PDB file of C-alpha atoms and ligand atoms in Angstrom:
ATOM      1  CA  MET Y  61     -45.019   8.570 -20.522  1.00 70.00           C
ATOM      2  CA  MET Y  62     -46.205   8.427 -24.120  1.00 79.00           C
ATOM      3  CA  PRO Y  63     -43.180   7.743 -26.380  1.00 87.00           C
ATOM      4  CA  PRO Y  64     -42.854   9.875 -29.522  1.00 93.00           C
ATOM      5  CA  LEU Y  65     -44.016   8.400 -32.815  1.00 97.00           C
ATOM      6  CA  PRO Y  66     -41.371   6.494 -34.807  1.00 96.00           C
ATOM      7  CA  GLY Y  67     -38.840   8.953 -36.255  1.00 95.00           C
ATOM      8  CA  MET Y  68     -40.111  11.877 -34.205  1.00 98.00           C
ATOM      9  CA  ILE Y  69     -38.288  13.906 -31.576  1.00 98.00           C
ATOM     10  CA  GLY Y  70     -39.900  16.051 -28.896  1.00 97.00           C
ATOM     11  CA  THR Y  71     -41.923  15.391 -25.751  1.00 97.00           C
ATOM     12  CA  SER Y  72     -43.546  18.798 -25.261  1.00 97.00           C
ATOM     13  CA  GLU Y  73     -47.083  18.687 -23.914  1.00 97.00           C
ATOM     14  CA  PRO Y  74     -48.902  19.394 -27.219  1.00 97.00           C
ATOM     15  CA  MET Y  75     -46.817  16.755 -29.004  1.00 98.00           C
ATOM     16  CA  VAL Y  76     -47.427  14.104 -26.337  1.00 97.00           C
ATOM     17  CA  ARG Y  77     -51.147  14.767 -26.763  1.00 97.00           C
ATOM     18  CA  LEU Y  78     -50.762  14.315 -30.523  1.00 98.00           C
ATOM     19  CA  TYR Y  79     -48.745  11.079 -30.101  1.00 98.00           C
ATOM     20  CA  ARG Y  80     -51.507   9.657 -27.919  1.00 98.00           C
ATOM     21  CA  LEU Y  81     -54.240  10.428 -30.462  1.00 98.00           C
ATOM     22  CA  ALA Y  82     -52.062   9.159 -33.310  1.00 98.00           C
ATOM     23  CA  ARG Y  83     -51.382   5.852 -31.557  1.00 98.00           C
ATOM     24  CA  LEU Y  84     -55.095   5.403 -30.938  1.00 98.00           C
ATOM     25  CA  VAL Y  85     -56.081   5.924 -34.563  1.00 98.00           C
ATOM     26  CA  ALA Y  86     -53.038   4.323 -36.260  1.00 98.00           C
ATOM     27  CA  PRO Y  87     -54.285   0.698 -36.274  1.00 98.00           C
ATOM     28  CA  ARG Y  88     -57.745   1.669 -37.580  1.00 97.00           C
ATOM     29  CA  LEU Y  89     -58.997   2.166 -41.110  1.00 95.00           C
ATOM     30  CA  THR Y  90     -60.222   5.659 -40.199  1.00 96.00           C
ATOM     31  CA  THR Y  91     -59.279   8.508 -42.531  1.00 97.00           C
ATOM     32  CA  VAL Y  92     -56.941  10.946 -40.801  1.00 98.00           C
ATOM     33  CA  LEU Y  93     -56.472  14.613 -41.692  1.00 98.00           C
ATOM     34  CA  VAL Y  94     -53.089  15.937 -40.571  1.00 98.00           C
ATOM     35  CA  THR Y  95     -52.961  19.731 -40.395  1.00 97.00           C
ATOM     36  CA  GLY Y  96     -50.289  22.188 -39.352  1.00 97.00           C
ATOM     37  CA  PRO Y  97     -48.062  24.928 -40.711  1.00 97.00           C
ATOM     38  CA  THR Y  98     -45.317  24.298 -43.263  1.00 97.00           C
ATOM     39  CA  GLY Y  99     -42.403  22.189 -42.013  1.00 98.00           C
ATOM     40  CA  SER Y 100     -44.181  21.120 -38.818  1.00 98.00           C
ATOM     41  CA  GLY Y 101     -43.900  17.368 -39.487  1.00 98.00           C
ATOM     42  CA  LYS Y 102     -47.155  16.415 -41.250  1.00 98.00           C
ATOM     43  CA  GLU Y 103     -45.531  13.921 -43.601  1.00 98.00           C
ATOM     44  CA  LEU Y 104     -43.548  12.405 -40.733  1.00 98.00           C
ATOM     45  CA  VAL Y 105     -46.797  11.864 -38.800  1.00 98.00           C
ATOM     46  CA  ALA Y 106     -48.465  10.297 -41.854  1.00 98.00           C
ATOM     47  CA  ARG Y 107     -45.566   7.858 -42.273  1.00 98.00           C
ATOM     48  CA  ALA Y 108     -45.613   7.046 -38.562  1.00 98.00           C
ATOM     49  CA  LEU Y 109     -49.352   6.276 -38.700  1.00 98.00           C
ATOM     50  CA  HIS Y 110     -48.632   3.822 -41.513  1.00 98.00           C
ATOM     51  CA  LYS Y 111     -45.717   2.247 -39.612  1.00 98.00           C
ATOM     52  CA  LEU Y 112     -47.860   1.778 -36.522  1.00 98.00           C
ATOM     53  CA  SER Y 113     -50.679   0.153 -38.485  1.00 98.00           C
ATOM     54  CA  PRO Y 114     -51.157  -3.503 -39.463  1.00 98.00           C
ATOM     55  CA  ARG Y 115     -50.478  -2.226 -43.022  1.00 98.00           C
ATOM     56  CA  ALA Y 116     -46.859  -1.348 -42.224  1.00 98.00           C
ATOM     57  CA  ASN Y 117     -45.482  -3.946 -44.633  1.00 98.00           C
ATOM     58  CA  ARG Y 118     -47.805  -2.901 -47.438  1.00 98.00           C
ATOM     59  CA  PRO Y 119     -47.247   0.115 -49.726  1.00 98.00           C
ATOM     60  CA  PHE Y 120     -47.283   3.741 -48.591  1.00 98.00           C
ATOM     61  CA  ALA Y 121     -48.202   5.695 -51.733  1.00 97.00           C
ATOM     62  CA  VAL Y 122     -47.824   9.478 -51.854  1.00 96.00           C
ATOM     63  CA  VAL Y 123     -49.746  11.848 -54.096  1.00 96.00           C
ATOM     64  CA  ASN Y 124     -48.925  15.534 -53.854  1.00 96.00           C
ATOM     65  CA  CYS Y 125     -52.130  17.191 -55.027  1.00 95.00           C
ATOM     66  CA  ALA Y 126     -50.373  20.555 -55.492  1.00 94.00           C
ATOM     67  CA  ALA Y 127     -47.465  19.242 -57.554  1.00 93.00           C
ATOM     68  CA  ILE Y 128     -49.350  17.315 -60.238  1.00 92.00           C
ATOM     69  CA  PRO Y 129     -51.053  19.368 -62.984  1.00 90.00           C
ATOM     70  CA  GLU Y 130     -54.850  19.200 -62.798  1.00 87.00           C
ATOM     71  CA  ALA Y 131     -55.109  17.532 -66.216  1.00 85.00           C
ATOM     72  CA  LEU Y 132     -52.903  14.636 -65.083  1.00 91.00           C
ATOM     73  CA  LEU Y 133     -54.148  14.231 -61.541  1.00 93.00           C
ATOM     74  CA  GLU Y 134     -57.162  12.069 -62.280  1.00 93.00           C
ATOM     75  CA  SER Y 135     -55.199   9.531 -64.339  1.00 94.00           C
ATOM     76  CA  GLU Y 136     -52.394   9.659 -61.779  1.00 94.00           C
ATOM     77  CA  LEU Y 137     -54.833   8.807 -58.979  1.00 96.00           C
ATOM     78  CA  PHE Y 138     -57.143   6.359 -60.668  1.00 96.00           C
ATOM     79  CA  GLY Y 139     -55.161   5.075 -63.642  1.00 95.00           C
ATOM     80  CA  TYR Y 140     -56.275   4.732 -67.253  1.00 95.00           C
ATOM     81  CA  VAL Y 141     -56.706   2.178 -69.995  1.00 94.00           C
ATOM     82  CA  ARG Y 142     -55.130   2.124 -73.407  1.00 93.00           C
ATOM     83  CA  GLY Y 143     -56.762   4.665 -75.710  1.00 91.00           C
ATOM     84  CA  ALA Y 144     -58.404   6.636 -72.879  1.00 89.00           C
ATOM     85  CA  PHE Y 145     -56.769   9.801 -74.220  1.00 90.00           C
ATOM     86  CA  THR Y 146     -54.176  10.773 -76.837  1.00 88.00           C
ATOM     87  CA  GLY Y 147     -50.890   9.256 -75.779  1.00 87.00           C
ATOM     88  CA  ALA Y 148     -52.407   6.544 -73.588  1.00 89.00           C
ATOM     89  CA  VAL Y 149     -50.640   3.791 -75.508  1.00 91.00           C
ATOM     90  CA  GLN Y 150     -50.905   1.286 -72.694  1.00 93.00           C
ATOM     91  CA  SER Y 151     -52.973   0.851 -69.565  1.00 93.00           C
ATOM     92  CA  GLN Y 152     -51.622   2.267 -66.327  1.00 92.00           C
ATOM     93  CA  VAL Y 153     -52.563   1.495 -62.758  1.00 94.00           C
ATOM     94  CA  GLY Y 154     -53.216   4.616 -60.652  1.00 95.00           C
ATOM     95  CA  ARG Y 155     -51.679   5.452 -57.274  1.00 96.00           C
ATOM     96  CA  VAL Y 156     -54.851   4.434 -55.438  1.00 96.00           C
ATOM     97  CA  GLN Y 157     -54.632   0.909 -56.787  1.00 95.00           C
ATOM     98  CA  ALA Y 158     -50.858   0.895 -56.288  1.00 95.00           C
ATOM     99  CA  ALA Y 159     -51.519   1.427 -52.583  1.00 97.00           C
ATOM    100  CA  GLN Y 160     -53.713  -1.704 -52.424  1.00 97.00           C
ATOM    101  CA  GLY Y 161     -53.631  -3.149 -48.911  1.00 98.00           C
ATOM    102  CA  GLY Y 162     -51.621  -0.174 -47.708  1.00 98.00           C
ATOM    103  CA  THR Y 163     -51.932   3.564 -47.144  1.00 98.00           C
ATOM    104  CA  LEU Y 164     -52.535   6.402 -49.597  1.00 98.00           C
ATOM    105  CA  PHE Y 165     -51.091   9.721 -48.455  1.00 98.00           C
ATOM    106  CA  LEU Y 166     -52.820  12.677 -50.133  1.00 98.00           C
ATOM    107  CA  ASP Y 167     -50.499  15.597 -49.458  1.00 98.00           C
ATOM    108  CA  GLU Y 168     -51.609  19.241 -49.908  1.00 96.00           C
ATOM    109  CA  ILE Y 169     -55.226  18.057 -50.155  1.00 97.00           C
ATOM    110  CA  GLY Y 170     -56.406  21.687 -49.999  1.00 96.00           C
ATOM    111  CA  ASP Y 171     -55.090  22.070 -53.560  1.00 94.00           C
ATOM    112  CA  LEU Y 172     -57.184  19.215 -54.951  1.00 95.00           C
ATOM    113  CA  PRO Y 173     -59.192  20.737 -57.813  1.00 93.00           C
ATOM    114  CA  LEU Y 174     -62.964  20.817 -57.327  1.00 93.00           C
ATOM    115  CA  SER Y 175     -63.393  18.597 -60.392  1.00 90.00           C
ATOM    116  CA  LEU Y 176     -61.574  15.795 -58.588  1.00 93.00           C
ATOM    117  CA  GLN Y 177     -63.048  16.328 -55.143  1.00 96.00           C
ATOM    118  CA  SER Y 178     -66.288  14.565 -56.047  1.00 93.00           C
ATOM    119  CA  LYS Y 179     -64.353  11.635 -57.540  1.00 92.00           C
ATOM    120  CA  LEU Y 180     -62.245  11.334 -54.417  1.00 95.00           C
ATOM    121  CA  LEU Y 181     -65.352  11.430 -52.253  1.00 95.00           C
ATOM    122  CA  ARG Y 182     -66.920   8.648 -54.250  1.00 93.00           C
ATOM    123  CA  PHE Y 183     -63.803   6.528 -53.808  1.00 95.00           C
ATOM    124  CA  LEU Y 184     -63.732   7.224 -50.047  1.00 95.00           C
ATOM    125  CA  GLU Y 185     -67.366   6.265 -49.611  1.00 95.00           C
ATOM    126  CA  GLN Y 186     -67.565   3.274 -51.921  1.00 95.00           C
ATOM    127  CA  LYS Y 187     -63.970   2.052 -51.858  1.00 95.00           C
ATOM    128  CA  GLU Y 188     -64.260   1.581 -55.577  1.00 94.00           C
ATOM    129  CA  ILE Y 189     -62.441   3.142 -58.485  1.00 94.00           C
ATOM    130  CA  GLN Y 190     -62.805   3.297 -62.228  1.00 93.00           C
ATOM    131  CA  ARG Y 191     -59.829   3.788 -64.502  1.00 94.00           C
ATOM    132  CA  LEU Y 192     -60.095   6.545 -67.106  1.00 93.00           C
ATOM    133  CA  GLY Y 193     -61.663   5.208 -70.270  1.00 94.00           C
ATOM    134  CA  SER Y 194     -63.020   2.028 -68.725  1.00 93.00           C
ATOM    135  CA  PRO Y 195     -66.391   1.072 -67.256  1.00 93.00           C
ATOM    136  CA  GLU Y 196     -64.762  -1.640 -65.137  1.00 94.00           C
ATOM    137  CA  VAL Y 197     -65.042  -1.070 -61.384  1.00 94.00           C
ATOM    138  CA  PHE Y 198     -62.284  -2.167 -59.005  1.00 93.00           C
ATOM    139  CA  ARG Y 199     -62.664  -2.626 -55.275  1.00 95.00           C
ATOM    140  CA  VAL Y 200     -59.744  -1.196 -53.381  1.00 96.00           C
ATOM    141  CA  ASP Y 201     -58.649  -1.668 -49.793  1.00 97.00           C
ATOM    142  CA  VAL Y 202     -56.729   1.515 -49.039  1.00 97.00           C
ATOM    143  CA  ARG Y 203     -56.421   3.579 -45.898  1.00 98.00           C
ATOM    144  CA  VAL Y 204     -56.332   7.304 -46.616  1.00 97.00           C
ATOM    145  CA  ILE Y 205     -54.303   9.921 -44.768  1.00 98.00           C
ATOM    146  CA  ALA Y 206     -54.541  13.507 -46.016  1.00 98.00           C
ATOM    147  CA  ALA Y 207     -52.482  16.553 -45.068  1.00 98.00           C
ATOM    148  CA  THR Y 208     -52.798  20.265 -45.570  1.00 97.00           C
ATOM    149  CA  ASN Y 209     -51.302  23.496 -44.312  1.00 94.00           C
ATOM    150  CA  SER Y 210     -54.249  25.505 -45.549  1.00 87.00           C
ATOM    151  CA  ASP Y 211     -57.390  26.110 -43.536  1.00 90.00           C
ATOM    152  CA  LEU Y 212     -59.767  23.654 -45.194  1.00 94.00           C
ATOM    153  CA  GLY Y 213     -62.748  24.999 -43.254  1.00 93.00           C
ATOM    154  CA  GLN Y 214     -62.032  28.415 -44.763  1.00 94.00           C
ATOM    155  CA  ARG Y 215     -61.811  26.848 -48.213  1.00 95.00           C
ATOM    156  CA  VAL Y 216     -65.232  25.333 -47.668  1.00 96.00           C
ATOM    157  CA  VAL Y 217     -66.625  28.778 -46.836  1.00 96.00           C
ATOM    158  CA  SER Y 218     -65.091  30.225 -50.016  1.00 95.00           C
ATOM    159  CA  HIS Y 219     -66.491  27.330 -52.088  1.00 95.00           C
ATOM    160  CA  GLU Y 220     -63.056  26.022 -53.073  1.00 95.00           C
ATOM    161  CA  PHE Y 221     -63.507  22.808 -51.137  1.00 97.00           C
ATOM    162  CA  ARG Y 222     -66.560  20.564 -50.960  1.00 97.00           C
ATOM    163  CA  LYS Y 223     -68.191  20.492 -47.576  1.00 97.00           C
ATOM    164  CA  ASP Y 224     -69.082  16.791 -47.802  1.00 97.00           C
ATOM    165  CA  LEU Y 225     -65.480  15.866 -48.642  1.00 97.00           C
ATOM    166  CA  TYR Y 226     -64.235  18.076 -45.824  1.00 97.00           C
ATOM    167  CA  TYR Y 227     -66.408  16.241 -43.298  1.00 96.00           C
ATOM    168  CA  ARG Y 228     -65.439  12.864 -44.721  1.00 95.00           C
ATOM    169  CA  LEU Y 229     -61.711  13.682 -44.523  1.00 95.00           C
ATOM    170  CA  SER Y 230     -61.743  15.255 -41.101  1.00 91.00           C
ATOM    171  CA  ALA Y 231     -63.210  12.179 -39.415  1.00 91.00           C
ATOM    172  CA  PHE Y 232     -60.100  12.186 -37.239  1.00 97.00           C
ATOM    173  CA  PRO Y 233     -58.090  15.426 -37.341  1.00 97.00           C
ATOM    174  CA  LEU Y 234     -54.528  15.621 -35.996  1.00 98.00           C
ATOM    175  CA  GLU Y 235     -53.173  19.140 -35.646  1.00 97.00           C
ATOM    176  CA  LEU Y 236     -49.444  19.791 -35.449  1.00 98.00           C
ATOM    177  CA  PRO Y 237     -48.584  22.870 -33.401  1.00 97.00           C
ATOM    178  CA  PRO Y 238     -46.073  25.362 -34.819  1.00 98.00           C
ATOM    179  CA  LEU Y 239     -42.547  24.845 -33.429  1.00 98.00           C
ATOM    180  CA  ALA Y 240     -42.801  28.178 -31.593  1.00 97.00           C
ATOM    181  CA  ALA Y 241     -45.610  26.653 -29.494  1.00 97.00           C
ATOM    182  CA  ARG Y 242     -43.391  23.760 -28.356  1.00 97.00           C
ATOM    183  CA  GLY Y 243     -40.342  25.590 -27.070  1.00 97.00           C
ATOM    184  CA  SER Y 244     -39.099  22.639 -25.001  1.00 98.00           C
ATOM    185  CA  ASP Y 245     -38.682  20.597 -28.201  1.00 98.00           C
ATOM    186  CA  ILE Y 246     -36.263  23.049 -29.853  1.00 98.00           C
ATOM    187  CA  LEU Y 247     -33.110  21.905 -28.041  1.00 98.00           C
ATOM    188  CA  PRO Y 248     -33.740  18.133 -28.303  1.00 98.00           C
ATOM    189  CA  LEU Y 249     -34.531  18.579 -32.009  1.00 98.00           C
ATOM    190  CA  ALA Y 250     -31.399  20.696 -32.522  1.00 98.00           C
ATOM    191  CA  ARG Y 251     -29.213  18.068 -30.811  1.00 98.00           C
ATOM    192  CA  PHE Y 252     -30.860  15.324 -32.847  1.00 98.00           C
ATOM    193  CA  PHE Y 253     -30.130  17.128 -36.123  1.00 98.00           C
ATOM    194  CA  ILE Y 254     -26.521  17.868 -35.096  1.00 97.00           C
ATOM    195  CA  ALA Y 255     -26.010  14.215 -34.147  1.00 97.00           C
ATOM    196  CA  SER Y 256     -27.384  13.030 -37.514  1.00 96.00           C
ATOM    197  CA  LEU Y 257     -25.173  15.488 -39.404  1.00 95.00           C
ATOM    198  CA  ALA Y 258     -22.102  14.342 -37.475  1.00 95.00           C
ATOM    199  CA  ALA Y 259     -23.000  10.677 -37.954  1.00 95.00           C
ATOM    200  CA  SER Y 260     -23.304  11.170 -41.713  1.00 92.00           C
ATOM    201  CA  THR Y 261     -19.655  12.335 -41.845  1.00 89.00           C
ATOM    202  CA  HIS Y 262     -18.454   9.923 -39.136  1.00 91.00           C
ATOM    203  CA  SER Y 263     -17.336  12.851 -36.984  1.00 91.00           C
ATOM    204  CA  ALA Y 264     -17.870  13.727 -33.346  1.00 93.00           C
ATOM    205  CA  ALA Y 265     -20.937  15.923 -32.815  1.00 95.00           C
ATOM    206  CA  PRO Y 266     -20.167  19.515 -31.814  1.00 96.00           C
ATOM    207  CA  THR Y 267     -21.910  20.862 -28.723  1.00 97.00           C
ATOM    208  CA  LEU Y 268     -24.179  23.924 -28.719  1.00 97.00           C
ATOM    209  CA  ASP Y 269     -22.789  26.956 -26.948  1.00 96.00           C
ATOM    210  CA  GLN Y 270     -25.125  28.553 -24.335  1.00 97.00           C
ATOM    211  CA  SER Y 271     -25.727  31.777 -26.286  1.00 97.00           C
ATOM    212  CA  ALA Y 272     -26.337  29.761 -29.445  1.00 97.00           C
ATOM    213  CA  ILE Y 273     -28.989  27.812 -27.540  1.00 98.00           C
ATOM    214  CA  ARG Y 274     -30.604  31.059 -26.430  1.00 97.00           C
ATOM    215  CA  MET Y 275     -30.728  32.272 -30.043  1.00 97.00           C
ATOM    216  CA  LEU Y 276     -32.483  29.087 -31.128  1.00 98.00           C
ATOM    217  CA  GLU Y 277     -34.934  29.262 -28.260  1.00 97.00           C
ATOM    218  CA  ARG Y 278     -35.810  32.902 -28.950  1.00 96.00           C
ATOM    219  CA  HIS Y 279     -36.392  32.595 -32.672  1.00 97.00           C
ATOM    220  CA  ASN Y 280     -40.028  32.315 -33.790  1.00 97.00           C
ATOM    221  CA  TRP Y 281     -39.444  29.622 -36.480  1.00 97.00           C
ATOM    222  CA  PRO Y 282     -41.891  30.556 -39.262  1.00 97.00           C
ATOM    223  CA  GLY Y 283     -40.569  27.535 -41.209  1.00 97.00           C
ATOM    224  CA  ASN Y 284     -40.941  25.305 -38.140  1.00 98.00           C
ATOM    225  CA  VAL Y 285     -38.927  22.067 -37.812  1.00 98.00           C
ATOM    226  CA  ARG Y 286     -37.696  22.188 -41.407  1.00 98.00           C
ATOM    227  CA  GLU Y 287     -36.268  25.665 -40.794  1.00 98.00           C
ATOM    228  CA  LEU Y 288     -34.536  24.464 -37.613  1.00 98.00           C
ATOM    229  CA  GLN Y 289     -33.025  21.581 -39.549  1.00 98.00           C
ATOM    230  CA  GLN Y 290     -31.724  23.954 -42.244  1.00 97.00           C
ATOM    231  CA  VAL Y 291     -30.345  26.495 -39.766  1.00 98.00           C
ATOM    232  CA  LEU Y 292     -28.386  23.720 -38.056  1.00 97.00           C
ATOM    233  CA  GLU Y 293     -27.136  22.268 -41.306  1.00 97.00           C
ATOM    234  CA  ARG Y 294     -25.649  25.678 -42.131  1.00 96.00           C
ATOM    235  CA  ALA Y 295     -24.279  26.109 -38.605  1.00 97.00           C
ATOM    236  CA  TYR Y 296     -22.689  22.665 -38.732  1.00 96.00           C
ATOM    237  CA  ILE Y 297     -20.833  23.544 -41.933  1.00 95.00           C
ATOM    238  CA  LEU Y 298     -19.778  26.970 -40.656  1.00 96.00           C
ATOM    239  CA  ALA Y 299     -18.434  25.411 -37.435  1.00 94.00           C
ATOM    240  CA  GLU Y 300     -15.825  23.659 -39.606  1.00 91.00           C
ATOM    241  CA  ASP Y 301     -15.548  20.476 -37.542  1.00 84.00           C
ATOM    242  CA  GLY Y 302     -14.884  22.596 -34.431  1.00 90.00           C
ATOM    243  CA  PRO Y 303     -16.031  21.316 -31.040  1.00 94.00           C
ATOM    244  CA  GLU Y 304     -18.756  23.944 -30.602  1.00 96.00           C
ATOM    245  CA  ILE Y 305     -21.547  25.646 -32.513  1.00 97.00           C
ATOM    246  CA  LEU Y 306     -21.341  29.353 -31.667  1.00 97.00           C
ATOM    247  CA  PRO Y 307     -23.766  32.270 -32.222  1.00 97.00           C
ATOM    248  CA  GLU Y 308     -21.806  33.416 -35.288  1.00 96.00           C
ATOM    249  CA  HIS Y 309     -22.574  30.069 -36.929  1.00 97.00           C
ATOM    250  CA  ILE Y 310     -26.300  30.599 -36.615  1.00 97.00           C
ATOM    251  CA  CYS Y 311     -28.098  32.665 -39.223  1.00 95.00           C
ATOM    252  CA  PHE Y 312     -31.820  32.838 -39.793  1.00 94.00           C
ATOM    253  CA  SER Y 313     -33.042  33.464 -43.311  1.00 78.00           C
ATOM    254  CA  SER Y 314     -35.995  35.603 -42.342  1.00 64.00           C
ATOM    255  CA  GLY Y 315     -39.086  35.467 -44.499  1.00 55.00           C
ATOM    256  CA  VAL Y 316     -37.838  32.711 -46.776  1.00 50.00           C
ATOM    257  CA  ALA Y 317     -38.869  29.709 -44.746  1.00 45.00           C
ATOM    258  CA  ASP Y 318     -42.509  30.652 -44.353  1.00 46.00           C
ATOM    259  CA  ARG Y 319     -43.158  30.498 -48.074  1.00 47.00           C
ATOM    260  CA  GLN Y 320     -45.157  27.601 -49.420  1.00 47.00           C
ATOM    261  CA  PRO Y 321     -43.062  24.676 -50.653  1.00 49.00           C
ATOM    262  CA  PHE Y 322     -44.903  24.857 -53.961  1.00 48.00           C
ATOM    263  CA  PRO Y 323     -46.692  27.751 -55.571  1.00 48.00           C
ATOM    264  CA  SER Y 324     -50.394  27.104 -55.143  1.00 49.00           C
ATOM    265  CA  ARG Y 325     -52.630  26.562 -58.160  1.00 51.00           C
ATOM    266  CA  LYS Y 326     -54.077  29.991 -57.587  1.00 49.00           C
ATOM    267  CA  ALA Y 327     -50.648  31.607 -57.675  1.00 48.00           C
ATOM    268  CA  LEU Y 328     -49.974  29.814 -60.942  1.00 51.00           C
ATOM    269  CA  GLY Y 329     -53.211  31.195 -62.322  1.00 48.00           C
ATOM    270  CA  ALA Y 330     -54.618  27.697 -62.895  1.00 43.00           C
TER     271      ALA Y 330
HETATM  272  N1  ATP A 344     -40.801  15.934 -34.519  1.00 59.15           N
HETATM  273  C1  ATP A 344     -39.836  15.784 -35.432  1.00 59.15           C
HETATM  274  N2  ATP A 344     -38.727  15.070 -35.149  1.00 59.15           N
HETATM  275  C2  ATP A 344     -37.739  14.929 -36.063  1.00 59.15           C
HETATM  276  N3  ATP A 344     -37.755  15.469 -37.281  1.00 59.15           N
HETATM  277  C3  ATP A 344     -38.826  16.196 -37.631  1.00 59.15           C
HETATM  278  C4  ATP A 344     -39.923  16.380 -36.728  1.00 59.15           C
HETATM  279  N4  ATP A 344     -40.861  17.132 -37.347  1.00 59.15           N
HETATM  280  C5  ATP A 344     -40.382  17.392 -38.577  1.00 59.15           C
HETATM  281  N5  ATP A 344     -39.167  16.835 -38.757  1.00 59.15           N
HETATM  282  C6  ATP A 344     -38.336  16.951 -39.973  1.00 59.15           C
HETATM  283  O1  ATP A 344     -38.556  18.251 -40.494  1.00 59.15           O
HETATM  284  C7  ATP A 344     -38.704  18.224 -41.914  1.00 59.15           C
HETATM  285  C8  ATP A 344     -40.098  18.715 -42.291  1.00 59.15           C
HETATM  286  O2  ATP A 344     -41.070  17.753 -41.878  1.00 59.15           O
HETATM  287  P1  ATP A 344     -42.288  17.316 -42.822  1.00 59.15           P
HETATM  288  O3  ATP A 344     -41.817  17.182 -44.226  1.00 59.15           O
HETATM  289  O4  ATP A 344     -42.947  16.149 -42.209  1.00 59.15           O
HETATM  290  O5  ATP A 344     -43.176  18.627 -42.674  1.00 59.15           O
HETATM  291  P2  ATP A 344     -44.554  19.029 -43.380  1.00 59.15           P
HETATM  292  O6  ATP A 344     -45.455  19.504 -42.309  1.00 59.15           O
HETATM  293  O7  ATP A 344     -45.006  17.903 -44.252  1.00 59.15           O
HETATM  294  O8  ATP A 344     -44.101  20.268 -44.254  1.00 59.15           O
HETATM  295  P3  ATP A 344     -44.822  20.923 -45.570  1.00 59.15           P
HETATM  296  O9  ATP A 344     -46.065  21.618 -45.111  1.00 59.15           O
HETATM  297  O10 ATP A 344     -43.824  21.923 -46.039  1.00 59.15           O
HETATM  298  O11 ATP A 344     -45.073  19.816 -46.532  1.00 59.15           O
HETATM  299  C9  ATP A 344     -38.452  16.780 -42.322  1.00 59.15           C
HETATM  300  O12 ATP A 344     -37.088  16.639 -42.672  1.00 59.15           O
HETATM  301  C10 ATP A 344     -38.762  15.990 -41.074  1.00 59.15           C
HETATM  302  O13 ATP A 344     -38.041  14.794 -41.040  1.00 59.15           O
HETATM  303 MG1   MG A 345     -45.248  17.879 -46.357  1.00 59.15          MG
END
């Protein structure tokens, strides 16, 4: 039996398949593209790949391509030298170089502006970077893991994402199924979250009442594992240290959880 990845709960069939693929690719230098809907565990998988690699004791650097304004993203990634632009009073190492010897996690890669896609591709192919404002070329040894909840293939069709970068990134795709497609994981995940909540307050963990379990198993979880975690956090508080979590402690905030964690660049009009 394939054990879950470090920090991950659930032994449903699609997850066991994912664990197997992840364990195969983890020790390699291969670029991995982790896809899946919001809250499905993409970042957890990326961190597990790093932990299971020979780079585990080296840095794990995260860049959220949707959260950093386009104008800052290039200097954030590749660094800059003094005088490269107004306000660049001293040189700064970028996140790529900061990940030297380790792993660079490019989150929300679908939001990477076209202007930077060619620069990222060049770095992936040549393993070299140039800081803004400097002709000096640095060799970097960095393993790249990217994640997205958008359909990158679709973005290629609509000319928002470079085809060559798409192929380069998806050398080894890992797709997380939505929580609704791994029903047998719901209860173990719920118990895991309740146990962690109880442990954090040094209390005994309440049990889940049978009808509460049925409610959890019937819900369609548009916000996936993150939504389950939040529903249980609320339920745990509402149960007021009682011995049992009951149906009245469980409330789903419909329609909220399936929103994007960040407004996309498009939504911001950028
Ligand atoms: N299999 C799992 N076992 C335990 N915890 C999990 C699992 N999957 C996800 N989680 C937890 O659920 C939350 C959401 O996971 P994560 O941040 O990895 O999702 P994501 O796919 O990156 O979401 P987003 O698309 O919104 O960025 C985290 O708190 C994470 O620890
Ligand atoms: Mg994430």
